[in-house]
CSV table of C-alpha atoms and ligand atoms in Angstrom, one decimal:
chain,number,residue,atom,x,y,z
A,102,UNK,CA,130.6,157.4,123.3
A,103,UNK,CA,132.1,160.7,122.7
A,104,UNK,CA,130.4,162.7,120.3
A,105,UNK,CA,133.4,164.7,118.9
A,106,UNK,CA,136.9,164.0,118.9
A,107,UNK,CA,139.3,167.1,118.4
A,108,UNK,CA,143.0,167.1,117.7
A,109,UNK,CA,144.7,169.6,120.0
A,110,UNK,CA,148.3,170.2,119.6
A,111,UNK,CA,150.3,171.1,122.9
A,112,UNK,CA,151.6,174.0,120.9
A,113,UNK,CA,150.8,175.4,117.6
A,114,UNK,CA,152.9,177.9,115.9
A,115,UNK,CA,151.0,178.3,112.6
A,116,UNK,CA,148.3,180.3,114.0
A,117,UNK,CA,150.5,183.2,115.3
A,118,UNK,CA,152.1,183.3,111.8
A,119,UNK,CA,148.8,183.3,110.1
A,120,UNK,CA,147.7,186.2,112.4
A,121,UNK,CA,150.6,188.3,111.6
A,122,UNK,CA,151.4,187.0,108.1
A,123,UNK,CA,151.2,189.8,106.0
A,124,UNK,CA,153.6,192.0,108.2
A,125,UNK,CA,155.9,189.1,108.6
A,126,UNK,CA,155.9,188.5,105.1
A,127,UNK,CA,156.3,192.1,104.1
A,128,UNK,CA,159.3,192.3,106.3
A,129,UNK,CA,160.9,189.0,105.0
A,130,UNK,CA,160.8,190.5,101.5
A,131,UNK,CA,162.3,193.8,102.4
A,132,UNK,CA,165.3,192.0,104.2
A,133,UNK,CA,165.8,189.8,101.1
A,134,UNK,CA,165.7,192.8,99.0
A,135,UNK,CA,168.0,194.8,100.9
A,136,UNK,CA,171.0,192.8,100.1
A,137,UNK,CA,172.2,193.0,103.6
A,138,UNK,CA,171.8,189.8,106.1
A,139,UNK,CA,174.0,190.1,109.1
A,140,UNK,CA,174.7,193.1,111.3
A,141,UNK,CA,172.6,195.6,109.6
A,142,UNK,CA,169.8,197.9,110.3
A,143,UNK,CA,167.1,195.3,111.4
A,144,UNK,CA,169.4,194.0,114.2
A,145,UNK,CA,170.1,197.5,115.2
A,146,UNK,CA,166.4,198.5,115.2
A,147,UNK,CA,165.3,195.6,117.1
A,148,UNK,CA,168.2,195.9,119.8
A,149,UNK,CA,166.7,199.5,120.2
A,150,UNK,CA,163.2,198.6,120.4
A,151,UNK,CA,163.9,195.5,123.0
A,152,UNK,CA,166.0,197.7,125.0
A,153,UNK,CA,163.3,200.3,125.1
A,154,UNK,CA,160.7,197.5,125.7
A,155,UNK,CA,162.3,196.2,128.7
A,156,UNK,CA,163.5,200.1,129.9
A,157,UNK,CA,167.3,199.2,129.9
A,158,UNK,CA,170.0,200.7,128.2
A,159,UNK,CA,171.4,197.9,125.8
A,160,UNK,CA,170.2,194.9,123.9
A,161,UNK,CA,172.8,192.9,122.1
A,162,UNK,CA,171.4,190.3,119.8
A,163,UNK,CA,173.0,186.5,119.8
A,164,UNK,CA,172.2,183.5,117.9
A,165,UNK,CA,170.4,181.8,120.5
A,166,UNK,CA,169.4,181.7,124.1
A,167,UNK,CA,172.2,179.3,125.2
A,168,UNK,CA,174.7,181.6,123.8
A,169,UNK,CA,173.2,184.5,125.4
A,170,UNK,CA,174.0,182.6,128.8
A,171,UNK,CA,177.3,181.3,128.4
A,172,UNK,CA,178.7,184.4,126.4
A,173,UNK,CA,177.3,186.6,129.4
A,174,UNK,CA,179.0,184.4,132.1
A,175,UNK,CA,182.1,184.2,129.9
A,176,UNK,CA,182.3,188.1,129.8
A,177,UNK,CA,181.8,188.0,133.5
A,178,UNK,CA,185.3,186.2,133.7
A,179,UNK,CA,183.3,183.0,135.2
A,180,UNK,CA,185.3,179.8,134.3
A,181,UNK,CA,187.2,176.9,135.8
A,182,UNK,CA,187.2,176.9,139.8
A,183,UNK,CA,184.0,179.2,139.9
A,184,UNK,CA,180.5,178.1,141.1
A,185,UNK,CA,177.2,179.5,139.9
A,186,UNK,CA,174.1,178.9,142.0
A,187,UNK,CA,171.4,177.6,139.6
A,188,UNK,CA,167.8,176.4,140.2
A,189,UNK,CA,167.8,172.7,139.7
A,190,UNK,CA,164.3,172.7,137.9
A,191,UNK,CA,165.2,174.2,134.6
A,192,UNK,CA,165.8,173.5,130.9
A,193,UNK,CA,169.2,172.2,130.6
A,194,UNK,CA,170.7,174.9,128.5
A,195,UNK,CA,170.5,177.1,131.9
A,196,UNK,CA,173.1,174.6,133.3
A,197,UNK,CA,175.0,174.4,129.8
A,198,UNK,CA,175.6,178.2,130.1
A,199,UNK,CA,177.7,177.8,133.2
A,200,UNK,CA,179.3,174.4,132.4
A,201,UNK,CA,180.6,175.5,128.7
A,202,UNK,CA,182.8,177.9,130.8
A,203,UNK,CA,184.1,175.2,133.1
A,204,UNK,CA,182.3,176.7,136.0
A,205,UNK,CA,180.3,174.4,138.4
A,206,UNK,CA,176.7,174.8,138.9
A,207,UNK,CA,175.5,174.3,142.4
A,208,UNK,CA,171.8,173.5,142.2
A,209,UNK,CA,169.2,175.0,144.3
A,210,UNK,CA,165.7,173.6,144.8
A,211,UNK,CA,162.7,175.5,143.4
A,212,UNK,CA,159.8,177.1,145.9
A,213,UNK,CA,156.0,176.5,145.2
A,214,UNK,CA,156.0,178.8,142.1
A,215,UNK,CA,158.7,176.9,140.2
A,216,UNK,CA,161.2,179.5,140.8
A,217,UNK,CA,164.7,179.3,142.6
A,218,UNK,CA,163.9,178.9,146.5
A,219,UNK,CA,165.4,182.3,147.7
A,220,UNK,CA,165.7,181.1,151.2
A,221,UNK,CA,168.0,178.2,150.1
A,222,UNK,CA,170.5,180.4,148.2
A,223,UNK,CA,172.5,181.8,150.8
A,224,UNK,CA,173.2,178.0,152.3
A,225,UNK,CA,174.6,177.2,149.0
A,226,UNK,CA,177.3,180.4,148.9
A,227,UNK,CA,181.0,179.5,149.1
A,228,UNK,CA,184.1,181.5,148.3
A,229,UNK,CA,184.0,180.3,145.1
A,230,UNK,CA,180.8,181.6,144.4
A,231,UNK,CA,180.6,184.0,141.5
A,232,UNK,CA,176.9,184.3,140.2
A,233,UNK,CA,173.4,183.5,140.9
A,234,UNK,CA,171.2,182.4,137.6
A,235,UNK,CA,167.5,183.0,138.5
A,236,UNK,CA,165.1,181.2,135.7
A,237,UNK,CA,161.8,182.8,135.4
A,238,UNK,CA,160.2,179.3,134.4
A,239,UNK,CA,157.1,179.1,132.7
A,240,UNK,CA,157.0,182.8,132.5
A,241,UNK,CA,156.7,183.1,136.3
A,242,UNK,CA,159.0,185.5,137.9
A,243,UNK,CA,161.5,184.2,140.7
A,244,UNK,CA,161.2,186.2,144.0
A,245,UNK,CA,163.5,189.0,142.8
A,246,UNK,CA,163.5,191.1,146.0
A,247,UNK,CA,165.2,188.4,148.1
A,248,UNK,CA,167.5,187.3,145.3
A,249,UNK,CA,168.7,191.0,144.2
A,250,UNK,CA,169.3,191.5,148.1
A,251,UNK,CA,171.4,188.3,148.4
A,252,UNK,CA,173.5,189.0,145.3
A,253,UNK,CA,174.1,192.5,146.5
A,254,UNK,CA,175.0,191.4,150.1
A,255,UNK,CA,177.6,188.8,148.9
A,256,UNK,CA,178.6,190.7,145.9
A,257,UNK,CA,177.5,188.1,143.3
A,258,UNK,CA,176.5,188.6,139.7
A,259,UNK,CA,172.8,188.2,139.3
A,260,UNK,CA,171.9,186.8,135.8
A,261,UNK,CA,168.2,186.1,134.7
A,262,UNK,CA,167.3,183.3,132.5
A,263,UNK,CA,164.4,185.1,130.5
A,264,UNK,CA,164.0,182.4,127.9
A,265,UNK,CA,160.5,182.0,129.0
A,266,UNK,CA,159.5,185.2,130.4
A,267,UNK,CA,159.4,188.1,127.7
A,268,UNK,CA,157.3,190.8,129.1
A,269,UNK,CA,156.8,189.3,132.6
A,270,UNK,CA,156.9,191.7,135.5
A,271,UNK,CA,158.1,191.4,139.0
A,272,UNK,CA,156.7,194.2,141.4
A,273,UNK,CA,156.7,197.0,138.6
A,274,UNK,CA,159.8,195.8,136.7
A,275,UNK,CA,160.6,193.7,133.8
A,276,UNK,CA,162.2,190.5,134.3
A,277,UNK,CA,165.7,190.5,133.2
A,278,UNK,CA,166.4,194.1,134.7
A,279,UNK,CA,167.1,193.0,138.1
A,280,UNK,CA,170.5,192.2,138.1
A,281,UNK,CA,173.6,192.5,135.7
A,282,UNK,CA,172.1,190.7,132.5
A,283,UNK,CA,168.9,189.3,131.4
A,284,UNK,CA,169.3,186.5,128.9
A,285,UNK,CA,166.5,185.7,126.3
A,286,UNK,CA,165.9,183.1,123.7
A,287,UNK,CA,163.8,183.6,120.6
A,288,UNK,CA,163.5,180.0,119.8
A,289,UNK,CA,160.1,179.7,117.7
A,290,UNK,CA,158.2,178.3,120.7
A,291,UNK,CA,158.9,181.3,123.1
A,292,UNK,CA,156.5,184.0,123.8
A,293,UNK,CA,158.6,186.2,121.6
A,294,UNK,CA,159.5,183.7,119.0
A,295,UNK,CA,161.5,183.9,115.9
A,296,UNK,CA,161.3,181.6,112.7
A,297,UNK,CA,164.5,180.2,113.4
A,298,UNK,CA,167.1,180.5,116.4
A,299,UNK,CA,167.8,183.4,118.0
A,300,UNK,CA,168.9,185.1,121.4
A,301,UNK,CA,169.6,188.4,123.3
A,302,UNK,CA,171.1,190.1,126.4
A,303,UNK,CA,169.7,193.0,127.9
A,304,UNK,CA,171.9,195.1,130.4
A,305,UNK,CA,172.3,198.4,131.6
A,306,UNK,CA,176.1,197.8,132.0
A,307,UNK,CA,177.9,199.6,129.2
A,308,UNK,CA,181.1,197.6,129.5
A,309,UNK,CA,179.1,194.2,129.3
A,310,UNK,CA,177.3,195.1,126.3
A,311,UNK,CA,180.3,196.3,124.6
A,312,UNK,CA,182.3,193.2,125.3
A,313,UNK,CA,179.2,191.0,124.1
A,314,UNK,CA,179.2,193.0,120.8
A,315,UNK,CA,182.7,192.4,120.2
A,316,UNK,CA,182.6,188.6,121.5
A,317,UNK,CA,179.8,187.8,119.0
A,318,UNK,CA,181.6,188.9,116.0
A,319,UNK,CA,184.9,186.9,116.3
A,320,UNK,CA,186.2,189.3,119.3
A,321,UNK,CA,186.3,192.4,116.6
A,322,UNK,CA,184.8,195.6,116.7
A,323,UNK,CA,186.3,197.0,113.4
A,324,UNK,CA,186.8,194.3,110.5
A,325,UNK,CA,189.7,192.0,110.8
A,326,UNK,CA,190.7,193.6,113.9
A,327,UNK,CA,190.3,190.7,116.3
A,328,UNK,CA,191.0,191.8,120.0
A,329,UNK,CA,189.6,188.7,121.8
A,330,UNK,CA,189.0,185.2,120.7
A,331,UNK,CA,185.3,185.2,120.1
A,332,UNK,CA,182.4,183.5,118.8
A,333,UNK,CA,180.1,183.6,115.8
A,334,UNK,CA,176.9,184.3,117.6
A,335,UNK,CA,174.9,187.0,115.8
A,336,UNK,CA,171.2,187.6,115.4
A,337,UNK,CA,170.7,187.7,111.7
A,338,UNK,CA,168.8,190.4,109.9
A,339,UNK,CA,166.2,188.6,108.9
A,340,UNK,CA,165.0,187.2,112.4
A,341,UNK,CA,165.8,190.6,113.9
A,342,UNK,CA,163.3,192.1,111.5
A,343,UNK,CA,160.7,189.5,112.1
A,344,UNK,CA,161.3,190.0,115.8
A,345,UNK,CA,160.5,193.6,115.4
A,346,UNK,CA,157.1,192.6,114.1
A,347,UNK,CA,156.5,190.2,116.8
A,348,UNK,CA,157.8,192.7,119.4
A,349,UNK,CA,154.9,195.1,118.2
A,350,UNK,CA,152.3,192.4,119.3
A,351,UNK,CA,154.3,190.8,122.5
A,352,UNK,CA,151.6,192.5,124.7
A,353,UNK,CA,148.8,191.2,122.9
A,354,UNK,CA,150.3,187.7,122.7
A,355,UNK,CA,150.9,187.7,126.4
A,356,UNK,CA,147.3,189.0,127.3
A,357,UNK,CA,145.8,186.4,125.1
A,358,UNK,CA,147.7,183.7,127.2
A,359,UNK,CA,146.8,185.3,130.5
A,360,UNK,CA,143.2,184.9,129.3
A,361,UNK,CA,143.6,181.4,128.7
A,362,UNK,CA,145.4,181.0,131.9
A,363,UNK,CA,142.5,182.7,133.6
A,364,UNK,CA,140.1,180.4,131.9
A,365,UNK,CA,142.0,177.3,133.1
A,366,UNK,CA,142.5,178.7,136.6
A,367,UNK,CA,138.7,179.2,136.9
A,368,UNK,CA,137.2,176.3,135.1
A,369,UNK,CA,139.6,173.5,135.9
A,370,UNK,CA,138.0,171.8,138.9
A,371,UNK,CA,139.6,168.6,139.8
A,372,UNK,CA,141.1,167.9,143.2
A,373,UNK,CA,143.6,165.4,141.4
A,374,UNK,CA,145.7,168.5,140.3
A,375,UNK,CA,147.3,171.3,141.5
A,376,UNK,CA,147.0,174.7,139.4
A,377,UNK,CA,150.0,176.8,138.9
A,378,UNK,CA,150.0,180.1,141.1
A,379,UNK,CA,151.0,183.6,140.3
A,380,UNK,CA,153.4,184.9,142.5
A,381,UNK,CA,152.1,187.8,144.3
A,382,UNK,CA,152.7,191.1,142.7
A,383,UNK,CA,153.7,189.8,139.5
A,384,UNK,CA,152.5,189.8,136.0
A,385,UNK,CA,153.1,186.2,134.6
A,386,UNK,CA,153.2,185.5,130.8
A,387,UNK,CA,152.3,181.8,130.9
A,388,UNK,CA,155.2,180.3,128.5
A,389,UNK,CA,153.7,177.3,129.8
A,390,UNK,CA,150.7,176.3,132.0
A,391,UNK,CA,151.9,173.6,134.4
A,392,UNK,CA,149.6,171.4,136.3
A,393,UNK,CA,150.8,168.8,138.9
A,394,UNK,CA,149.5,165.3,139.8
A,395,UNK,CA,149.8,163.7,143.1
A,396,UNK,CA,152.3,161.1,141.7
A,397,UNK,CA,153.9,160.0,138.5
A,398,UNK,CA,151.6,157.1,138.2
A,399,UNK,CA,148.7,159.4,138.1
A,400,UNK,CA,150.5,162.1,136.0
A,401,UNK,CA,151.0,159.1,133.5
A,402,UNK,CA,147.7,158.1,133.5
A,403,UNK,CA,146.5,161.5,132.8
A,404,UNK,CA,148.9,161.8,129.9
A,405,UNK,CA,147.6,158.8,128.2
A,406,UNK,CA,143.8,159.6,128.9
A,407,UNK,CA,144.2,163.2,127.2
A,408,UNK,CA,146.1,161.6,124.3
A,409,UNK,CA,143.2,159.3,123.9
A,410,UNK,CA,141.0,162.2,123.6
A,411,UNK,CA,143.3,163.9,121.0
A,412,UNK,CA,144.8,166.4,123.4
A,413,UNK,CA,148.7,166.7,123.3
A,414,UNK,CA,150.8,167.6,126.4
A,415,UNK,CA,154.5,167.7,127.0
A,416,UNK,CA,156.4,167.5,130.4
A,417,UNK,CA,158.9,170.2,130.9
A,418,UNK,CA,161.0,168.6,131.8
A,419,UNK,CA,161.1,165.1,132.5
A,420,UNK,CA,164.6,164.6,133.4
A,421,UNK,CA,166.2,167.3,135.8
A,422,UNK,CA,169.8,168.6,134.3
A,423,UNK,CA,171.4,167.1,137.7
A,424,UNK,CA,170.2,163.5,136.8
A,425,UNK,CA,170.7,163.8,133.0
A,426,UNK,CA,173.5,161.6,131.4
A,427,UNK,CA,175.4,164.8,130.3
A,428,UNK,CA,176.2,165.7,133.9
A,429,UNK,CA,176.8,162.3,135.2
A,430,UNK,CA,180.6,163.8,135.9
A,431,UNK,CA,178.9,166.2,138.5
A,432,UNK,CA,178.1,163.0,141.0
A,433,UNK,CA,174.5,163.7,141.6
A,434,UNK,CA,172.4,160.7,142.6
A,435,UNK,CA,168.5,160.3,142.5
A,436,UNK,CA,167.0,161.7,145.6
A,437,UNK,CA,169.5,164.5,146.3
A,438,UNK,CA,167.2,167.0,144.9
A,439,UNK,CA,163.8,165.7,146.1
A,440,UNK,CA,161.5,168.9,145.3
A,441,UNK,CA,163.2,169.1,141.8
A,442,UNK,CA,162.6,165.3,141.1
A,443,UNK,CA,159.2,165.2,142.7
A,444,UNK,CA,158.1,168.2,140.1
A,445,UNK,CA,159.8,166.4,137.2
A,446,UNK,CA,157.7,163.2,138.1
A,447,UNK,CA,154.3,165.0,138.6
A,448,UNK,CA,154.4,168.2,136.2
A,449,UNK,CA,152.3,168.3,133.0
A,450,UNK,CA,152.0,171.1,130.6
A,451,UNK,CA,148.7,171.2,129.0
A,452,UNK,CA,148.0,173.0,125.9
A,453,UNK,CA,148.8,176.6,125.8
A,454,UNK,CA,149.5,178.9,122.6
A,455,UNK,CA,148.1,182.0,120.9
A,456,UNK,CA,145.4,180.9,118.7
A,457,UNK,CA,144.0,178.6,121.0
A,458,UNK,CA,140.3,178.7,120.4
A,459,UNK,CA,137.7,178.9,123.1
A,460,UNK,CA,136.2,175.8,121.8
A,461,UNK,CA,139.4,173.8,122.0
A,462,UNK,CA,139.9,175.2,125.6
A,463,UNK,CA,136.6,174.1,126.7
A,464,UNK,CA,137.1,170.6,125.2
A,465,UNK,CA,140.7,170.4,127.1
A,466,UNK,CA,138.9,171.6,130.5
A,467,UNK,CA,136.0,169.4,130.3
A,468,UNK,CA,138.5,166.4,129.6
A,469,UNK,CA,140.4,167.5,132.7
A,470,UNK,CA,137.3,167.7,134.9
A,471,UNK,CA,136.4,164.2,133.9
A,472,UNK,CA,139.6,162.7,134.4
B,138,PLP,C1,164.5,177.8,125.3
B,138,PLP,C2,165.6,178.0,126.7
B,138,PLP,C3,166.8,178.1,126.8
B,138,PLP,C4,167.7,177.9,125.7
B,138,PLP,O1,167.5,178.8,124.4
B,138,PLP,P1,168.0,178.3,123.0
B,138,PLP,O2,167.7,179.6,122.3
B,138,PLP,O3,167.2,177.3,122.6
B,138,PLP,O4,169.4,178.2,123.1
B,138,PLP,C5,167.5,178.5,128.0
B,138,PLP,N1,166.8,178.4,129.3
B,138,PLP,C6,165.5,178.3,129.3
B,138,PLP,C7,164.7,178.2,130.3
B,138,PLP,C8,164.8,178.0,128.1
B,138,PLP,O5,163.5,177.7,128.1
C-alpha cells in the first residue's frame, strides 16, 4: 500500500497569485481608483515594457491570443482565396486565426521538437500561399533559421504564434521577433498569464502596429472617426496593469519552470516514455512538459495510473485541428497527417507550474518511474 497519497493538479494558478499577491492587489486597487479602465496609461506602459522585453519597436495589446492571430492576418490582407501554412499539431486557435478570415490552412507535420517541420514547408507552397504560421508549441522554439529563410525566399509573411513561448529564445533572439509579427496570448495558464483574457502582437513594422491599433478600437484612431470596419479587441487597464507586474517576474517564472523540467529530464528513467527535447541553441520556457508513450493504449493506461495516485495530467491536444468537427469542411481524413495524429495519441502533459514543490515533483517522478 502507498503510505501517502498526494493530490497534484496538472496546473495550479493560485500559487503564482499568492507569490505576487501584494503587488497584484496593489495594482488592481490602483486601477480601480484611477477611474480609467480602457485604453489608458496601464496599457501604454505594458505595451512599452513588453516591446522592450522582446527588443522590438511595437507591442499592441488586444483582447485575446486568437484576436492577435486573426487580426494580424486581416491586417496583412489575407483572406478568401489565400493559403496559410500552419503546423498541424497545434491548439485549434492557431488555425482559427487563419480561417476566420476565409483563408485556407495548409497543414504541415511537426518535427521531433513538436514545431513545424521546416523541411516540409516548401513542398506545400503554391501561388496562393501568403504566410507561414510557426507555433512555438509547449515553449519550444521552432527551427527559425530555416523558416525565416524560406519565407524570405518565397516572399511570404512570417507570423509566430507565441501563446506558449513568452521569453523563449532561439539562437539569441526572442521568439516572436523573427518575422512580421509575434502573436501572444495572456490566458491565465500561459507563462505570462493575466487574470482574465488578453493578448498582444509584437512587431517592428510601424504600419502593421498602426493598423492593429486602429482596428482594435472599432477602426478609429480619433473618437468617432471610423476609417475601417474594425473590432472591439482591447487589452483592458486592469489586465495590462496585472501583466506589468507579472512581466517583472517573467524571467523568474521561466527559470523555475526550467529547473522543474531539468529535474524531470534527469530523474525520469522509464524506457516506456520519451521525454521532450530542447532544440539545440534554444532556451525553452516549458509552457508544458510533454512526454510520449509508445502507443495510445499505454498512454491511456498511464493517465489512469497517475489519476489513481492523485496526479492530474492533460493531453495538449487530443484531437488535431484537421480532425475536429469544426474543420470537417476542409475534408481531411484520419491518416492524412500521421505524425500529428500519432502525437495526439501518445502525448501527455505532466504537472508543470510555478509553485510546484520539490516534494510534489519527487512524488510524480517516483510514480512515473514505477509505472
Ligand atoms: C492559448 C493559445 C492560443 C489562443 O489564445 P487565447 O488567448 O486563448 O485566445 C493560440 N495559440 C496557442 C498555441 C495557444 O496555446
